[in-house]
Amino acid sequence: MDDKLNFIAIDFETATGKRASICEVGICIVRNGEIIETKSWLVQPEDNAYSYWNIQIHGIRPEDTANSPSFPEVWEYIERMYLDEFNTFVAHNVPFDRSCLERSADLYNIHLPELKWECTLKTARQIYKFGCNSLGYLCDKLGIPEGKHHRAGDDAEMCARLFLKELKDTIQ
């Protein structure tokens, strides 16, 4: 279990329906089962293009990211600062977040290291009997503090807290 207590919870918000249109990245660093830090970056997506529907979900607009770093700049920082120590990513709905990372890496010609992924959504479906398994609903039902949903830093921290709760609930 010790391996599972060291991870990066990660969340992406996208500007359009394209997975490579990341406009915000959030991470929550967990070491020995303790949250060490939570960070987020607004990211300028390609051409700074947004869809109306995505703006309605997260509230991030082109003017918010007009002067933000590109995804390669943010990823280089994450890789340099954290990936020597952590190789496990935790996300709520891994297929979405992993595809955002992989498609962005393809778009910007970034080599990704080998990463392990843990999915809080998949685990929640296995161990809890709720009718809904959205991140916000699970956090509410399980007494996990919530931030601003659909903002990457807050969602990453909520995901980290949910994963730690799931680990605790599966060993009892």
PDB file of C-alpha atoms in Angstrom:
ATOM      1  CA  MET A   1       0.000   0.000   0.000  1.00  0.00           C
ATOM      2  CA  ASP A   2       2.917   2.389   0.607  1.00  0.00           C
ATOM      3  CA  ASP A   3       3.390   2.906  -3.150  1.00  0.00           C
ATOM      4  CA  LYS A   4      -0.174   4.122  -3.408  1.00  0.00           C
ATOM      5  CA  LEU A   5       0.403   6.791  -0.755  1.00  0.00           C
ATOM      6  CA  ASN A   6       2.772   8.725  -3.037  1.00  0.00           C
ATOM      7  CA  PHE A   7       1.132  10.174  -6.126  1.00  0.00           C
ATOM      8  CA  ILE A   8       0.104  13.205  -8.122  1.00  0.00           C
ATOM      9  CA  ALA A   9      -3.612  13.788  -8.527  1.00  0.00           C
ATOM     10  CA  ILE A  10      -4.083  15.585 -11.834  1.00  0.00           C
ATOM     11  CA  ASP A  11      -6.953  17.324 -13.555  1.00  0.00           C
ATOM     12  CA  PHE A  12      -7.311  19.064 -16.905  1.00  0.00           C
ATOM     13  CA  GLU A  13      -9.870  21.548 -18.158  1.00  0.00           C
ATOM     14  CA  THR A  14     -10.214  21.896 -21.916  1.00  0.00           C
ATOM     15  CA  ALA A  15     -11.126  24.893 -24.033  1.00  0.00           C
ATOM     16  CA  THR A  16     -12.982  22.943 -26.724  1.00  0.00           C
ATOM     17  CA  GLY A  17     -14.157  19.401 -27.387  1.00  0.00           C
ATOM     18  CA  LYS A  18     -10.616  18.523 -28.471  1.00  0.00           C
ATOM     19  CA  ARG A  19      -8.662  16.752 -25.756  1.00  0.00           C
ATOM     20  CA  ALA A  20      -5.475  18.632 -26.730  1.00  0.00           C
ATOM     21  CA  SER A  21      -7.115  21.988 -25.965  1.00  0.00           C
ATOM     22  CA  ILE A  22      -5.968  22.118 -22.335  1.00  0.00           C
ATOM     23  CA  CYS A  23      -6.686  25.512 -20.773  1.00  0.00           C
ATOM     24  CA  GLU A  24      -5.969  24.650 -17.144  1.00  0.00           C
ATOM     25  CA  VAL A  25      -3.831  22.048 -15.378  1.00  0.00           C
ATOM     26  CA  GLY A  26      -4.157  21.222 -11.700  1.00  0.00           C
ATOM     27  CA  ILE A  27      -2.022  18.914  -9.593  1.00  0.00           C
ATOM     28  CA  CYS A  28      -2.121  17.835  -5.975  1.00  0.00           C
ATOM     29  CA  ILE A  29       1.056  16.266  -4.611  1.00  0.00           C
ATOM     30  CA  VAL A  30       0.599  13.509  -2.017  1.00  0.00           C
ATOM     31  CA  ARG A  31       3.583  12.104  -0.148  1.00  0.00           C
ATOM     32  CA  ASN A  32       3.163   9.347   2.453  1.00  0.00           C
ATOM     33  CA  GLY A  33      -0.590   9.860   2.381  1.00  0.00           C
ATOM     34  CA  GLU A  34      -0.364  13.584   3.162  1.00  0.00           C
ATOM     35  CA  ILE A  35      -1.232  16.409   0.800  1.00  0.00           C
ATOM     36  CA  ILE A  36       1.947  18.428   0.343  1.00  0.00           C
ATOM     37  CA  GLU A  37       0.800  21.058  -2.150  1.00  0.00           C
ATOM     38  CA  THR A  38      -1.815  21.884  -4.734  1.00  0.00           C
ATOM     39  CA  LYS A  39      -0.995  23.961  -7.800  1.00  0.00           C
ATOM     40  CA  SER A  40      -2.801  25.029 -10.932  1.00  0.00           C
ATOM     41  CA  TRP A  41      -1.883  26.857 -14.095  1.00  0.00           C
ATOM     42  CA  LEU A  42      -3.999  28.555 -16.685  1.00  0.00           C
ATOM     43  CA  VAL A  43      -2.705  27.394 -20.062  1.00  0.00           C
ATOM     44  CA  GLN A  44      -3.102  29.036 -23.435  1.00  0.00           C
ATOM     45  CA  PRO A  45      -4.630  26.410 -25.722  1.00  0.00           C
ATOM     46  CA  GLU A  46      -3.687  26.272 -29.384  1.00  0.00           C
ATOM     47  CA  ASP A  47      -4.842  29.521 -31.070  1.00  0.00           C
ATOM     48  CA  ASN A  48      -6.412  30.437 -27.704  1.00  0.00           C
ATOM     49  CA  ALA A  49      -9.655  29.027 -29.141  1.00  0.00           C
ATOM     50  CA  TYR A  50     -12.628  28.234 -26.885  1.00  0.00           C
ATOM     51  CA  SER A  51     -16.076  26.763 -27.334  1.00  0.00           C
ATOM     52  CA  TYR A  52     -19.108  28.344 -25.729  1.00  0.00           C
ATOM     53  CA  TRP A  53     -20.026  25.051 -24.045  1.00  0.00           C
ATOM     54  CA  ASN A  54     -16.653  24.554 -22.391  1.00  0.00           C
ATOM     55  CA  ILE A  55     -16.690  28.124 -21.078  1.00  0.00           C
ATOM     56  CA  GLN A  56     -20.091  27.385 -19.521  1.00  0.00           C
ATOM     57  CA  ILE A  57     -18.607  24.416 -17.653  1.00  0.00           C
ATOM     58  CA  HIS A  58     -15.460  25.947 -16.162  1.00  0.00           C
ATOM     59  CA  GLY A  59     -15.798  29.687 -16.716  1.00  0.00           C
ATOM     60  CA  ILE A  60     -12.335  30.063 -18.241  1.00  0.00           C
ATOM     61  CA  ARG A  61     -12.316  32.460 -21.204  1.00  0.00           C
ATOM     62  CA  PRO A  62      -9.814  33.399 -23.933  1.00  0.00           C
ATOM     63  CA  GLU A  63      -8.959  36.636 -22.153  1.00  0.00           C
ATOM     64  CA  ASP A  64      -8.016  34.604 -19.052  1.00  0.00           C
ATOM     65  CA  THR A  65      -5.369  32.639 -20.956  1.00  0.00           C
ATOM     66  CA  ALA A  66      -4.216  35.233 -23.496  1.00  0.00           C
ATOM     67  CA  ASN A  67      -0.928  35.724 -21.613  1.00  0.00           C
ATOM     68  CA  SER A  68      -0.676  32.264 -20.045  1.00  0.00           C
ATOM     69  CA  PRO A  69       2.108  29.772 -20.720  1.00  0.00           C
ATOM     70  CA  SER A  70       1.678  27.054 -23.331  1.00  0.00           C
ATOM     71  CA  PHE A  71       1.126  23.443 -22.328  1.00  0.00           C
ATOM     72  CA  PRO A  72       4.756  22.477 -23.094  1.00  0.00           C
ATOM     73  CA  GLU A  73       5.987  25.146 -20.657  1.00  0.00           C
ATOM     74  CA  VAL A  74       3.706  23.920 -17.870  1.00  0.00           C
ATOM     75  CA  TRP A  75       4.445  20.257 -18.559  1.00  0.00           C
ATOM     76  CA  GLU A  76       8.206  20.906 -18.530  1.00  0.00           C
ATOM     77  CA  TYR A  77       7.843  22.408 -15.057  1.00  0.00           C
ATOM     78  CA  ILE A  78       5.756  19.476 -13.766  1.00  0.00           C
ATOM     79  CA  GLU A  79       8.201  16.996 -15.227  1.00  0.00           C
ATOM     80  CA  ARG A  80      11.267  18.771 -13.835  1.00  0.00           C
ATOM     81  CA  MET A  81       9.813  19.367 -10.356  1.00  0.00           C
ATOM     82  CA  TYR A  82       7.845  16.194  -9.670  1.00  0.00           C
ATOM     83  CA  LEU A  83       8.277  13.258 -12.030  1.00  0.00           C
ATOM     84  CA  ASP A  84      11.627  12.108 -10.642  1.00  0.00           C
ATOM     85  CA  GLU A  85       9.848  11.358  -7.375  1.00  0.00           C
ATOM     86  CA  PHE A  86       6.331  10.444  -8.517  1.00  0.00           C
ATOM     87  CA  ASN A  87       5.290   8.157 -11.365  1.00  0.00           C
ATOM     88  CA  THR A  88       1.662   7.557 -10.421  1.00  0.00           C
ATOM     89  CA  PHE A  89      -1.114   9.872 -11.535  1.00  0.00           C
ATOM     90  CA  VAL A  90      -4.548   9.719  -9.968  1.00  0.00           C
ATOM     91  CA  ALA A  91      -7.538  11.166 -11.806  1.00  0.00           C
ATOM     92  CA  HIS A  92     -11.304  11.032 -11.611  1.00  0.00           C
ATOM     93  CA  ASN A  93     -12.121   9.426 -14.967  1.00  0.00           C
ATOM     94  CA  VAL A  94      -8.638   8.457 -16.114  1.00  0.00           C
ATOM     95  CA  PRO A  95      -9.596   7.894 -19.773  1.00  0.00           C
ATOM     96  CA  PHE A  96     -10.393  11.611 -20.112  1.00  0.00           C
ATOM     97  CA  ASP A  97      -7.363  13.019 -18.297  1.00  0.00           C
ATOM     98  CA  ARG A  98      -4.907  10.509 -19.770  1.00  0.00           C
ATOM     99  CA  SER A  99      -6.172  11.277 -23.280  1.00  0.00           C
ATOM    100  CA  CYS A 100      -5.814  15.031 -22.650  1.00  0.00           C
ATOM    101  CA  LEU A 101      -2.197  14.472 -21.662  1.00  0.00           C
ATOM    102  CA  GLU A 102      -1.442  12.058 -24.519  1.00  0.00           C
ATOM    103  CA  ARG A 103      -3.112  14.160 -27.218  1.00  0.00           C
ATOM    104  CA  SER A 104      -1.388  17.313 -25.984  1.00  0.00           C
ATOM    105  CA  ALA A 105       1.933  15.469 -25.959  1.00  0.00           C
ATOM    106  CA  ASP A 106       1.283  14.407 -29.561  1.00  0.00           C
ATOM    107  CA  LEU A 107       0.306  17.944 -30.587  1.00  0.00           C
ATOM    108  CA  TYR A 108       3.416  19.501 -29.062  1.00  0.00           C
ATOM    109  CA  ASN A 109       5.796  16.594 -29.780  1.00  0.00           C
ATOM    110  CA  ILE A 110       6.470  15.898 -26.090  1.00  0.00           C
ATOM    111  CA  HIS A 111       7.876  12.553 -24.986  1.00  0.00           C
ATOM    112  CA  LEU A 112       5.944  11.289 -21.970  1.00  0.00           C
ATOM    113  CA  PRO A 113       7.575   9.075 -19.361  1.00  0.00           C
ATOM    114  CA  GLU A 114       5.909   5.812 -18.438  1.00  0.00           C
ATOM    115  CA  LEU A 115       3.238   6.590 -15.885  1.00  0.00           C
ATOM    116  CA  LYS A 116       0.943   4.496 -13.728  1.00  0.00           C
ATOM    117  CA  TRP A 117      -2.666   5.661 -13.486  1.00  0.00           C
ATOM    118  CA  GLU A 118      -5.272   5.136 -10.762  1.00  0.00           C
ATOM    119  CA  CYS A 119      -8.914   6.045 -11.381  1.00  0.00           C
ATOM    120  CA  THR A 120     -11.052   7.273  -8.495  1.00  0.00           C
ATOM    121  CA  LEU A 121     -14.204   6.981 -10.627  1.00  0.00           C
ATOM    122  CA  LYS A 122     -13.577   3.306 -11.403  1.00  0.00           C
ATOM    123  CA  THR A 123     -12.772   2.557  -7.763  1.00  0.00           C
ATOM    124  CA  ALA A 124     -15.830   4.457  -6.502  1.00  0.00           C
ATOM    125  CA  ARG A 125     -18.072   2.382  -8.767  1.00  0.00           C
ATOM    126  CA  GLN A 126     -16.559  -0.775  -7.253  1.00  0.00           C
ATOM    127  CA  ILE A 127     -16.714   0.090  -3.568  1.00  0.00           C
ATOM    128  CA  TYR A 128     -19.594   2.542  -3.096  1.00  0.00           C
ATOM    129  CA  LYS A 129     -23.252   2.089  -3.942  1.00  0.00           C
ATOM    130  CA  PHE A 130     -24.200   5.638  -4.895  1.00  0.00           C
ATOM    131  CA  GLY A 131     -26.479   6.352  -7.826  1.00  0.00           C
ATOM    132  CA  CYS A 132     -24.064   9.059  -8.990  1.00  0.00           C
ATOM    133  CA  ASN A 133     -20.293   8.914  -9.071  1.00  0.00           C
ATOM    134  CA  SER A 134     -19.358  12.433 -10.125  1.00  0.00           C
ATOM    135  CA  LEU A 135     -16.445  13.927  -8.216  1.00  0.00           C
ATOM    136  CA  GLY A 136     -18.580  16.591  -6.547  1.00  0.00           C
ATOM    137  CA  TYR A 137     -21.308  14.140  -5.523  1.00  0.00           C
ATOM    138  CA  LEU A 138     -18.840  11.638  -4.071  1.00  0.00           C
ATOM    139  CA  CYS A 139     -17.002  14.346  -2.128  1.00  0.00           C
ATOM    140  CA  ASP A 140     -20.303  15.628  -0.742  1.00  0.00           C
ATOM    141  CA  LYS A 141     -21.501  12.164   0.299  1.00  0.00           C
ATOM    142  CA  LEU A 142     -18.150  11.155   1.799  1.00  0.00           C
ATOM    143  CA  GLY A 143     -17.558  14.407   3.697  1.00  0.00           C
ATOM    144  CA  ILE A 144     -14.574  15.448   1.605  1.00  0.00           C
ATOM    145  CA  PRO A 145     -14.011  19.224   1.481  1.00  0.00           C
ATOM    146  CA  GLU A 146     -14.934  20.640  -1.890  1.00  0.00           C
ATOM    147  CA  GLY A 147     -13.381  23.486  -3.793  1.00  0.00           C
ATOM    148  CA  LYS A 148     -14.679  25.135  -6.928  1.00  0.00           C
ATOM    149  CA  HIS A 149     -15.722  22.263  -9.152  1.00  0.00           C
ATOM    150  CA  HIS A 150     -14.358  22.336 -12.717  1.00  0.00           C
ATOM    151  CA  ARG A 151     -11.330  24.329 -11.696  1.00  0.00           C
ATOM    152  CA  ALA A 152      -8.325  22.090 -12.134  1.00  0.00           C
ATOM    153  CA  GLY A 153      -6.461  22.733  -8.878  1.00  0.00           C
ATOM    154  CA  ASP A 154      -9.550  22.266  -6.736  1.00  0.00           C
ATOM    155  CA  ASP A 155     -10.627  19.167  -8.664  1.00  0.00           C
ATOM    156  CA  ALA A 156      -7.128  17.671  -8.359  1.00  0.00           C
ATOM    157  CA  GLU A 157      -7.174  18.154  -4.590  1.00  0.00           C
ATOM    158  CA  MET A 158     -10.696  16.751  -4.281  1.00  0.00           C
ATOM    159  CA  CYS A 159      -9.541  13.764  -6.338  1.00  0.00           C
ATOM    160  CA  ALA A 160      -6.505  13.252  -4.081  1.00  0.00           C
ATOM    161  CA  ARG A 161      -8.692  13.327  -0.975  1.00  0.00           C
ATOM    162  CA  LEU A 162     -11.169  10.923  -2.585  1.00  0.00           C
ATOM    163  CA  PHE A 163      -8.379   8.500  -3.512  1.00  0.00           C
ATOM    164  CA  LEU A 164      -7.018   8.523   0.046  1.00  0.00           C
ATOM    165  CA  LYS A 165     -10.555   7.829   1.343  1.00  0.00           C
ATOM    166  CA  GLU A 166     -10.973   4.997  -1.155  1.00  0.00           C
ATOM    167  CA  LEU A 167      -7.670   3.461  -0.026  1.00  0.00           C
ATOM    168  CA  LYS A 168      -8.797   3.658   3.592  1.00  0.00           C
ATOM    169  CA  ASP A 169     -12.225   2.181   2.796  1.00  0.00           C
ATOM    170  CA  THR A 170     -10.779  -0.756   0.822  1.00  0.00           C
ATOM    171  CA  ILE A 171      -8.448  -1.893   3.620  1.00  0.00           C
ATOM    172  CA  GLN A 172     -11.071  -1.865   6.382  1.00  0.00           C
TER     173      GLN A 172
END
